[in-house]
C-alpha cells in the first residue's frame, strides 16, 4: 500500500506530514530521507509482517506460562499446630515448618484464648515454643496466624488442658551424672508414674536429675532454667502420688525442707495429739495424785462415804420446807467445827436429835426430813424410826450418834 504525504514542517525529532484531505500526521523525522524540507512529497509503503507478529506472540505466551508456573500454582499453607507436652503449669506447642511458596514472610504470631501472646522469633527456623506460668487443671485455646505478602493464613484452634497435681504423665526427665544402678532405679520409677525419659535436654524437659552438677547436658539445663534435682524427687512423687515441690531436692538443698507425707500441714504431729486429748478431757481432780493418808479428815470422809449429796437428793425422802409457812420451822445453822458433842445434840431439833423419852403420836406420824447438816450421810435417817405410844424411851444406837457427830464435825 503506497501513500503520498507532503512534508509540512520538519523538526529535530518529529516531522509534520499532510495527507491529501489535509490531515496532520506526526512522523519521526529520523525515518525520513535527510534531504527533505518543508513542501517535500514522500511516498510511504505500508505492509503487515506476519512472521514477526507470530514470533512475538509465541514469546509472550511463553512468558505468561512461566509466570503462572512460578507464582500461580503454589500458595502459602496455613500452619498446623499441635501439643507436644503438657504439665501442671506449662504447655509445649509445636508445628510443621511454614510453607511460604513464593510469598514473602511478614510475621508468625501465637494467640492464646483469642488474645495475642506474642510473635515467634525466627519463624523459618523455630518449630516449637513453651508456654509457662499457666494455671493448674485449666483449659486453654491456642492458634497460629501467618502473615505473608500473599495474604493471611490461620491455623485451627488447639484446645489443651493443663494437668492435675496427681497427673504425673507430663514429667519428662533427662538423667545426668549418676551410678548405673541408680539410673536403672530412676528409669523404673519414671515408668511407674507414667513419665518420660529424654536422653538430651529438650524444650519439653521438665527436670534434670543427677547426683553431680557437671557435664554438657547439665550446663544446657542450667542455661534453659530447668530444675536440677536429685533422684529422691522422683521417689517423692511416686510415694505421694502427686507432683511435689523441688525446693528440698536441689543438689545443695537441706533435706529438712522436704515435705514428707500426703496433705502436709493438714495432719497434726504425733506429739500434738496426746496433748490435745488431755486438754479435751478437762483438768484432773486436785486430789487424784495426793496419797490418801495425806488428805484432810473431812476430804477422806467424803471419799469413803457410801452415799453422796446427789444420791441423797435423788432418794424418796421429802424435801425440807423452804419457809415457815409450809408447816415447818427453818433448819438451825450447822454447829461450829469445834463444838462439843453435848452442844451439838442440844442444837439439833427434836426430830433430828436422839430420843430420850416417849414420843407423841403426832410426832411419830410426821415423816422424818433431812437437814443441811445430815445431807452428806443418809444412814442416820434410815436408823431413826418413829415410835408408838407406850413403847417407852428409845435409845439410839451408837453408830447413829457416831455418824451424826462425824457429819457435824
Tab-separated table of C-alpha atoms in Angstrom:
chain	number	residue	atom	x	y	z
A	1	UNK	CA	0.000	0.000	0.000
A	2	UNK	CA	1.573	3.288	-1.206
A	3	UNK	CA	0.721	6.612	0.436
A	4	UNK	CA	1.922	10.062	-0.691
A	5	UNK	CA	2.396	12.658	2.022
A	6	UNK	CA	3.533	16.298	1.946
A	7	UNK	CA	6.105	17.419	4.470
A	8	UNK	CA	4.756	20.436	6.313
A	9	UNK	CA	7.318	21.103	8.936
A	10	UNK	CA	10.483	19.322	9.907
A	11	UNK	CA	11.631	19.500	13.464
A	12	UNK	CA	14.546	17.945	15.269
A	13	UNK	CA	12.681	14.811	16.148
A	14	UNK	CA	9.236	14.970	14.558
A	15	UNK	CA	8.093	15.891	11.068
A	16	UNK	CA	4.530	17.013	10.335
A	17	UNK	CA	3.086	15.300	7.275
A	18	UNK	CA	-0.121	16.360	5.464
A	19	UNK	CA	-2.452	13.941	3.669
A	20	UNK	CA	-4.434	14.742	0.580
A	21	UNK	CA	-7.517	15.505	2.694
A	22	UNK	CA	-5.432	17.893	4.820
A	23	UNK	CA	-4.960	15.668	7.878
A	24	UNK	CA	-1.888	16.087	10.016
A	25	UNK	CA	0.324	13.144	10.875
A	26	UNK	CA	3.293	13.327	13.185
A	27	UNK	CA	6.059	11.154	11.853
A	28	UNK	CA	9.540	10.536	13.247
A	29	UNK	CA	11.958	12.656	11.219
A	30	UNK	CA	14.710	10.124	11.642
A	31	UNK	CA	12.798	7.735	9.325
A	32	UNK	CA	12.638	10.321	6.501
A	33	UNK	CA	15.399	10.962	3.983
A	34	UNK	CA	17.872	13.511	5.327
A	35	UNK	CA	17.499	15.889	2.402
A	36	UNK	CA	13.789	16.619	2.757
A	37	UNK	CA	12.488	20.075	3.649
A	38	UNK	CA	9.105	21.691	4.112
A	39	UNK	CA	6.962	21.109	0.994
A	40	UNK	CA	8.711	17.874	0.016
A	41	UNK	CA	6.499	14.948	-1.010
A	42	UNK	CA	7.374	11.486	0.247
A	43	UNK	CA	5.888	8.125	-0.610
A	44	UNK	CA	5.488	5.617	2.202
A	45	UNK	CA	4.672	1.931	1.599
A	46	UNK	CA	2.727	0.161	4.407
A	47	UNK	CA	2.502	-3.690	4.751
A	48	UNK	CA	1.850	-6.284	7.573
A	49	UNK	CA	4.740	-8.505	8.761
A	50	UNK	CA	3.024	-11.775	9.699
A	51	UNK	CA	6.209	-13.685	10.515
A	52	UNK	CA	7.340	-11.158	13.084
A	53	UNK	CA	3.889	-10.965	14.518
A	54	UNK	CA	3.768	-14.746	15.069
A	55	UNK	CA	7.169	-14.821	16.723
A	56	UNK	CA	6.211	-12.055	19.131
A	57	UNK	CA	3.025	-13.796	20.073
A	58	UNK	CA	4.866	-17.015	20.858
A	59	UNK	CA	7.333	-15.185	23.022
A	60	UNK	CA	4.531	-13.539	25.006
A	61	UNK	CA	2.747	-16.832	25.631
A	62	UNK	CA	5.929	-18.400	26.921
A	63	UNK	CA	6.381	-15.566	29.371
A	64	UNK	CA	2.833	-15.949	30.673
A	65	UNK	CA	3.291	-19.680	31.174
A	66	UNK	CA	6.476	-19.150	33.137
A	67	UNK	CA	4.792	-16.633	35.431
A	68	UNK	CA	1.842	-18.948	36.013
A	69	UNK	CA	4.015	-21.964	36.846
A	70	UNK	CA	6.183	-19.945	39.196
A	71	UNK	CA	3.660	-17.848	41.066
A	72	UNK	CA	0.232	-19.244	40.254
A	73	UNK	CA	0.460	-22.943	41.129
A	74	UNK	CA	1.533	-22.764	44.837
A	75	UNK	CA	0.451	-20.555	47.738
A	76	UNK	CA	1.371	-20.354	51.449
A	77	UNK	CA	-0.106	-23.115	53.596
A	78	UNK	CA	-1.847	-22.462	56.948
A	79	UNK	CA	0.291	-23.631	59.880
A	80	UNK	CA	-0.684	-26.828	61.707
A	81	UNK	CA	-0.260	-26.582	65.478
A	82	UNK	CA	-0.264	-29.456	67.990
A	83	UNK	CA	0.589	-30.130	71.630
A	84	UNK	CA	3.917	-31.786	72.329
A	85	UNK	CA	3.724	-31.980	76.124
A	86	UNK	CA	1.656	-30.571	78.974
A	87	UNK	CA	2.323	-30.329	82.701
A	88	UNK	CA	0.584	-28.692	85.659
A	89	UNK	CA	1.787	-25.174	84.754
A	90	UNK	CA	3.251	-25.334	81.226
A	91	UNK	CA	2.400	-26.447	77.694
A	92	UNK	CA	4.854	-27.148	74.866
A	93	UNK	CA	3.457	-26.448	71.372
A	94	UNK	CA	4.982	-27.485	68.062
A	95	UNK	CA	4.144	-27.111	64.353
A	96	UNK	CA	5.465	-28.111	60.941
A	97	UNK	CA	7.868	-25.793	59.103
A	98	UNK	CA	5.888	-22.998	57.496
A	99	UNK	CA	5.322	-23.194	53.712
A	100	UNK	CA	5.518	-19.763	52.110
A	101	UNK	CA	5.692	-20.837	48.432
A	102	UNK	CA	6.762	-17.672	46.551
A	103	UNK	CA	5.319	-15.254	49.101
A	104	UNK	CA	7.340	-13.181	51.487
A	105	UNK	CA	7.053	-13.713	55.240
A	106	UNK	CA	5.712	-10.893	57.360
A	107	UNK	CA	5.271	-12.500	60.806
A	108	UNK	CA	4.149	-15.625	62.700
A	109	UNK	CA	2.051	-14.875	65.804
A	110	UNK	CA	0.698	-17.089	68.598
A	111	UNK	CA	-2.725	-16.365	70.125
A	112	UNK	CA	-3.934	-17.706	73.478
A	113	UNK	CA	-7.651	-17.641	74.284
A	114	UNK	CA	-8.220	-15.133	71.486
A	115	UNK	CA	-5.523	-12.689	72.643
A	116	UNK	CA	-2.122	-12.270	71.064
A	117	UNK	CA	0.555	-13.890	73.208
A	118	UNK	CA	3.482	-12.714	71.041
A	119	UNK	CA	5.411	-13.228	67.799
A	120	UNK	CA	7.539	-16.305	67.203
A	121	UNK	CA	11.206	-15.319	66.845
A	122	UNK	CA	12.936	-16.720	63.759
A	123	UNK	CA	9.751	-18.346	62.423
A	124	UNK	CA	11.580	-20.003	59.487
A	125	UNK	CA	13.834	-21.878	61.930
A	126	UNK	CA	11.806	-22.404	65.113
A	127	UNK	CA	9.035	-25.001	65.115
A	128	UNK	CA	8.142	-25.141	68.842
A	129	UNK	CA	7.542	-22.915	71.843
A	130	UNK	CA	6.820	-23.315	75.553
A	131	UNK	CA	4.046	-21.536	77.444
A	132	UNK	CA	4.806	-21.323	81.182
A	133	UNK	CA	3.090	-19.845	84.200
A	134	UNK	CA	-0.287	-21.425	83.450
A	135	UNK	CA	-2.951	-22.392	85.988
A	136	UNK	CA	-3.345	-25.962	87.195
A	137	UNK	CA	-6.132	-28.029	85.626
A	138	UNK	CA	-7.217	-25.208	83.293
A	139	UNK	CA	-8.263	-25.309	79.631
A	140	UNK	CA	-6.533	-23.075	77.042
A	141	UNK	CA	-7.050	-22.394	73.323
A	142	UNK	CA	-4.071	-21.730	71.017
A	143	UNK	CA	-3.853	-20.583	67.387
A	144	UNK	CA	-1.046	-19.609	64.976
A	145	UNK	CA	-1.519	-16.757	62.491
A	146	UNK	CA	0.842	-16.493	59.459
A	147	UNK	CA	1.116	-13.133	57.693
A	148	UNK	CA	2.702	-13.107	54.199
A	149	UNK	CA	2.774	-10.932	51.116
A	150	UNK	CA	0.189	-13.276	49.608
A	151	UNK	CA	-2.281	-12.862	52.480
A	152	UNK	CA	-3.196	-14.003	55.987
A	153	UNK	CA	-3.274	-17.713	56.930
A	154	UNK	CA	-4.518	-19.030	60.318
A	155	UNK	CA	-4.268	-22.462	61.869
A	156	UNK	CA	-7.088	-24.385	63.500
A	157	UNK	CA	-7.672	-23.714	67.191
A	158	UNK	CA	-5.992	-26.179	69.538
A	159	UNK	CA	-7.564	-26.868	72.958
A	160	UNK	CA	-5.205	-28.101	75.675
A	161	UNK	CA	-5.844	-28.619	79.394
A	162	UNK	CA	-3.131	-28.477	81.999
A	163	UNK	CA	-2.713	-31.482	84.269
A	164	UNK	CA	-3.952	-32.001	87.796
A	165	UNK	CA	-1.470	-32.295	90.642
A	166	UNK	CA	-1.977	-36.064	90.702
A	167	UNK	CA	-1.302	-36.464	86.960
A	168	UNK	CA	2.411	-37.231	86.549
A	169	UNK	CA	2.350	-38.151	82.853
A	170	UNK	CA	3.760	-34.763	81.864
A	171	UNK	CA	7.062	-35.259	83.693
A	172	UNK	CA	9.983	-35.521	81.239
A	173	UNK	CA	13.296	-36.258	82.920
A	174	UNK	CA	16.791	-36.023	81.470
A	175	UNK	CA	19.255	-38.058	83.577
A	176	UNK	CA	22.712	-36.682	84.324
A	177	UNK	CA	25.730	-37.925	86.242
A	178	UNK	CA	24.770	-40.895	88.440
A	179	UNK	CA	25.710	-44.504	89.065
A	180	UNK	CA	24.281	-47.134	86.673
A	181	UNK	CA	22.180	-48.873	89.390
A	182	UNK	CA	20.692	-45.544	90.395
A	183	UNK	CA	19.952	-44.770	86.765
A	184	UNK	CA	18.087	-48.063	86.375
A	185	UNK	CA	16.108	-47.361	89.535
A	186	UNK	CA	15.267	-43.906	88.184
A	187	UNK	CA	14.028	-45.381	84.898
A	188	UNK	CA	11.790	-47.827	86.751
A	189	UNK	CA	10.299	-45.076	88.904
A	190	UNK	CA	9.634	-42.896	85.848
A	191	UNK	CA	7.854	-45.769	84.130
A	192	UNK	CA	5.694	-46.434	87.173
A	193	UNK	CA	4.485	-42.848	87.466
A	194	UNK	CA	3.840	-42.583	83.713
A	195	UNK	CA	6.582	-40.055	82.918
A	196	UNK	CA	9.117	-39.967	80.080
A	197	UNK	CA	12.906	-40.011	79.856
A	198	UNK	CA	14.769	-37.860	77.320
A	199	UNK	CA	18.439	-38.602	76.818
A	200	UNK	CA	19.157	-34.997	75.835
A	201	UNK	CA	17.850	-31.745	77.246
A	202	UNK	CA	14.958	-30.534	75.079
A	203	UNK	CA	12.341	-27.835	75.205
A	204	UNK	CA	9.885	-30.248	76.844
A	205	UNK	CA	12.329	-31.431	79.521
A	206	UNK	CA	10.769	-30.628	82.886
A	207	UNK	CA	13.527	-31.792	85.280
A	208	UNK	CA	17.210	-32.660	85.081
A	209	UNK	CA	18.047	-35.441	87.566
A	210	UNK	CA	21.626	-36.043	88.620
A	211	UNK	CA	23.927	-36.514	91.603
A	212	UNK	CA	26.696	-34.165	90.429
A	213	UNK	CA	26.371	-30.789	88.762
A	214	UNK	CA	28.661	-31.153	85.788
A	215	UNK	CA	28.572	-32.137	82.133
A	216	UNK	CA	27.338	-30.615	78.903
A	217	UNK	CA	23.710	-31.559	79.454
A	218	UNK	CA	23.803	-30.092	82.953
A	219	UNK	CA	25.100	-26.792	81.563
A	220	UNK	CA	22.352	-26.782	78.967
A	221	UNK	CA	19.714	-27.453	81.623
A	222	UNK	CA	21.002	-24.583	83.747
A	223	UNK	CA	21.001	-22.307	80.706
A	224	UNK	CA	17.367	-23.204	79.957
A	225	UNK	CA	16.338	-22.701	83.627
A	226	UNK	CA	15.336	-26.349	84.012
A	227	UNK	CA	15.205	-27.532	87.685
A	228	UNK	CA	18.200	-29.709	88.586
A	229	UNK	CA	17.118	-32.155	91.300
A	230	UNK	CA	18.234	-35.358	92.958
A	231	UNK	CA	16.694	-38.784	92.201
A	232	UNK	CA	14.842	-38.605	95.523
A	233	UNK	CA	12.461	-36.126	93.916
A	234	UNK	CA	11.075	-38.812	91.598
A	235	UNK	CA	10.736	-41.165	94.568
A	236	UNK	CA	8.861	-38.466	96.455
A	237	UNK	CA	6.423	-38.006	93.572
A	238	UNK	CA	5.836	-41.753	93.411
A	239	UNK	CA	5.357	-42.005	97.175
A	240	UNK	CA	2.951	-39.067	97.403
A	241	UNK	CA	1.061	-39.902	94.205
A	242	UNK	CA	1.324	-36.262	93.147
A	243	UNK	CA	3.924	-33.793	91.987
A	244	UNK	CA	5.928	-32.386	94.886
A	245	UNK	CA	7.942	-29.199	95.195
A	246	UNK	CA	11.607	-29.221	94.169
A	247	UNK	CA	12.827	-26.850	96.870
A	248	UNK	CA	14.080	-29.601	99.146
A	249	UNK	CA	15.511	-31.745	96.330
A	250	UNK	CA	18.100	-29.442	94.764
A	251	UNK	CA	21.669	-30.721	94.764
A	252	UNK	CA	22.693	-28.461	97.647
A	253	UNK	CA	19.312	-28.255	99.407
A	254	UNK	CA	18.715	-29.145	103.050
A	255	UNK	CA	16.801	-32.468	103.308
A	256	UNK	CA	14.776	-30.968	106.173
A	257	UNK	CA	12.963	-28.807	103.617
A	258	UNK	CA	11.405	-31.870	102.012
A	259	UNK	CA	7.707	-32.242	102.745
A	260	UNK	CA	7.049	-35.880	103.547
A	261	UNK	CA	3.515	-37.213	103.768
A	262	UNK	CA	0.389	-36.505	101.787
A	263	UNK	CA	-1.509	-33.443	102.921
A	264	UNK	CA	1.365	-31.898	104.847
A	265	UNK	CA	0.068	-29.211	107.141
A	266	UNK	CA	-3.372	-30.833	107.483
A	267	UNK	CA	-2.328	-33.618	109.848
A	268	UNK	CA	-1.081	-32.942	113.379
A	269	UNK	CA	2.163	-34.287	114.698
A	270	UNK	CA	2.013	-37.351	116.997
A	271	UNK	CA	3.289	-35.262	119.917
A	272	UNK	CA	0.447	-32.779	119.494
A	273	UNK	CA	-2.410	-35.282	119.503
A	274	UNK	CA	-1.973	-36.720	123.069
A	275	UNK	CA	-1.664	-33.204	124.426
A	276	UNK	CA	-4.968	-32.160	122.833
A	277	UNK	CA	-6.639	-35.305	124.134
A	278	UNK	CA	-5.558	-34.442	127.661
A	279	UNK	CA	-6.839	-30.911	127.237
A	280	UNK	CA	-10.201	-32.114	125.903
A	281	UNK	CA	-10.661	-34.381	128.919
A	282	UNK	CA	-10.516	-31.363	131.235
A	283	UNK	CA	-8.350	-30.756	134.328
A	284	UNK	CA	-7.856	-33.730	136.572
A	285	UNK	CA	-9.042	-33.737	140.180
A	286	UNK	CA	-6.729	-31.987	142.598
A	287	UNK	CA	-6.842	-34.982	144.958
A	288	UNK	CA	-6.258	-37.652	142.318
A	289	UNK	CA	-2.470	-37.595	142.699
A	290	UNK	CA	-2.376	-36.995	146.519
A	291	UNK	CA	-1.955	-40.093	148.718
A	292	UNK	CA	-4.971	-40.989	150.812
A	293	UNK	CA	-3.103	-40.723	154.111
A	294	UNK	CA	-2.184	-37.071	153.353
A	295	UNK	CA	-5.759	-35.860	152.739
A	296	UNK	CA	-7.641	-33.833	155.432
A	297	UNK	CA	-10.099	-35.712	157.625
A	298	UNK	CA	-13.198	-34.201	156.002
A	299	UNK	CA	-11.979	-34.948	152.453
A	300	UNK	CA	-11.125	-38.531	153.418
A	301	UNK	CA	-14.620	-38.999	154.913
A	302	UNK	CA	-16.253	-37.623	151.753
A	303	UNK	CA	-14.258	-40.003	149.533
A	304	UNK	CA	-15.066	-43.003	151.779
A	305	UNK	CA	-18.753	-42.141	152.324
A	306	UNK	CA	-21.042	-44.735	150.662
A	307	UNK	CA	-23.509	-42.055	149.565
A	308	UNK	CA	-23.197	-38.600	148.118
A	309	UNK	CA	-25.269	-35.482	148.182
A	310	UNK	CA	-26.562	-36.117	144.666
A	311	UNK	CA	-27.728	-39.611	145.635
A	312	UNK	CA	-29.485	-38.207	148.690
A	313	UNK	CA	-31.362	-35.683	146.605
A	314	UNK	CA	-32.470	-38.464	144.241
A	315	UNK	CA	-33.944	-40.545	147.132
A	316	UNK	CA	-37.626	-40.694	148.047
A	317	UNK	CA	-37.251	-38.619	151.189
A	318	UNK	CA	-39.437	-35.492	151.197
A	319	UNK	CA	-37.522	-32.211	150.735
A	320	UNK	CA	-37.324	-29.808	153.709
A	321	UNK	CA	-39.768	-26.898	153.745
A	322	UNK	CA	-38.406	-23.740	152.198
A	323	UNK	CA	-40.272	-21.346	154.513
A	324	UNK	CA	-42.164	-21.395	157.871
A	325	UNK	CA	-45.469	-21.031	156.023
A	326	UNK	CA	-45.185	-24.563	154.723
A	327	UNK	CA	-45.711	-26.089	158.139
A	328	UNK	CA	-42.144	-26.485	159.329
A	329	UNK	CA	-39.512	-24.400	161.022
A	330	UNK	CA	-36.343	-23.255	159.324
A	331	UNK	CA	-33.357	-25.530	159.800
A	332	UNK	CA	-30.928	-24.438	162.502
A	333	UNK	CA	-27.489	-23.341	161.353
A	334	UNK	CA	-24.802	-26.014	161.403
A	335	UNK	CA	-22.701	-26.078	164.595
A	336	UNK	CA	-19.149	-24.934	164.610
A	337	UNK	CA	-16.345	-27.362	163.859
A	338	UNK	CA	-15.049	-27.464	167.396
A	339	UNK	CA	-18.465	-27.589	169.195
A	340	UNK	CA	-18.662	-30.336	171.880
A	341	UNK	CA	-20.937	-33.282	171.407
A	342	UNK	CA	-23.364	-32.130	174.084
A	343	UNK	CA	-23.879	-28.749	172.493
A	344	UNK	CA	-24.398	-30.397	169.126
A	345	UNK	CA	-27.183	-32.558	170.474
A	346	UNK	CA	-28.777	-29.527	172.148
A	347	UNK	CA	-28.794	-27.542	168.914
A	348	UNK	CA	-30.487	-30.321	166.937
A	349	UNK	CA	-34.312	-30.274	166.614
A	350	UNK	CA	-36.383	-32.983	168.393
A	351	UNK	CA	-36.884	-34.901	165.180
A	352	UNK	CA	-33.123	-34.884	164.450
A	353	UNK	CA	-31.653	-35.477	167.925
A	354	UNK	CA	-31.558	-38.660	169.936
A	355	UNK	CA	-34.861	-39.540	171.644
A	356	UNK	CA	-34.736	-39.857	175.475
A	357	UNK	CA	-38.466	-40.136	176.297
A	358	UNK	CA	-41.798	-41.122	174.809
A	359	UNK	CA	-42.815	-39.582	171.522
A	360	UNK	CA	-46.310	-38.288	170.869
A	361	UNK	CA	-48.417	-39.807	168.117
A	362	UNK	CA	-48.266	-36.540	166.184
A	363	UNK	CA	-44.512	-36.620	166.245
A	364	UNK	CA	-44.398	-40.280	165.363
A	365	UNK	CA	-46.696	-39.807	162.391
A	366	UNK	CA	-44.694	-36.903	160.938
A	367	UNK	CA	-42.155	-38.095	158.402
A	368	UNK	CA	-38.536	-37.502	159.207
A	369	UNK	CA	-36.782	-34.939	156.992
A	370	UNK	CA	-33.109	-34.327	156.436
A	371	UNK	CA	-31.346	-31.106	157.314
A	372	UNK	CA	-28.377	-29.362	155.768
A	373	UNK	CA	-26.040	-30.953	158.328
A	374	UNK	CA	-27.194	-34.506	157.574
A	375	UNK	CA	-27.410	-34.473	153.772
A	376	UNK	CA	-23.940	-35.869	153.440
A	377	UNK	CA	-24.888	-39.184	155.001
A	378	UNK	CA	-28.272	-40.880	154.685
A	379	UNK	CA	-27.604	-43.595	157.270
A	380	UNK	CA	-28.928	-41.741	160.414
A	381	UNK	CA	-32.347	-41.192	158.791
A	382	UNK	CA	-32.664	-44.829	157.915
A	383	UNK	CA	-31.951	-45.882	161.584
A	384	UNK	CA	-34.310	-43.360	163.223
A	385	UNK	CA	-37.772	-44.984	163.259
A	386	UNK	CA	-40.941	-43.380	164.679
A	387	UNK	CA	-42.053	-44.842	167.998
A	388	UNK	CA	-45.528	-45.746	169.090
A	389	UNK	CA	-47.190	-44.650	172.352
A	390	UNK	CA	-46.337	-46.931	175.209
A	391	UNK	CA	-43.137	-48.228	173.691
A	392	UNK	CA	-41.114	-46.394	176.309
A	393	UNK	CA	-37.986	-44.436	175.797
A	394	UNK	CA	-35.975	-45.195	172.714
A	395	UNK	CA	-32.232	-45.300	172.940
A	396	UNK	CA	-30.283	-44.547	169.773
A	397	UNK	CA	-27.661	-46.939	168.606
A	398	UNK	CA	-24.022	-45.959	168.989
A	399	UNK	CA	-23.378	-45.972	165.276
A	400	UNK	CA	-26.190	-43.447	164.723
A	401	UNK	CA	-24.676	-40.921	167.117
A	402	UNK	CA	-21.249	-41.524	165.668
A	403	UNK	CA	-22.449	-40.779	162.175
A	404	UNK	CA	-24.251	-37.603	163.246
A	405	UNK	CA	-21.259	-36.308	165.203
A	406	UNK	CA	-18.853	-37.020	162.348
A	407	UNK	CA	-21.020	-35.106	159.953
A	408	UNK	CA	-21.342	-32.118	162.255
A	409	UNK	CA	-17.587	-32.014	162.835
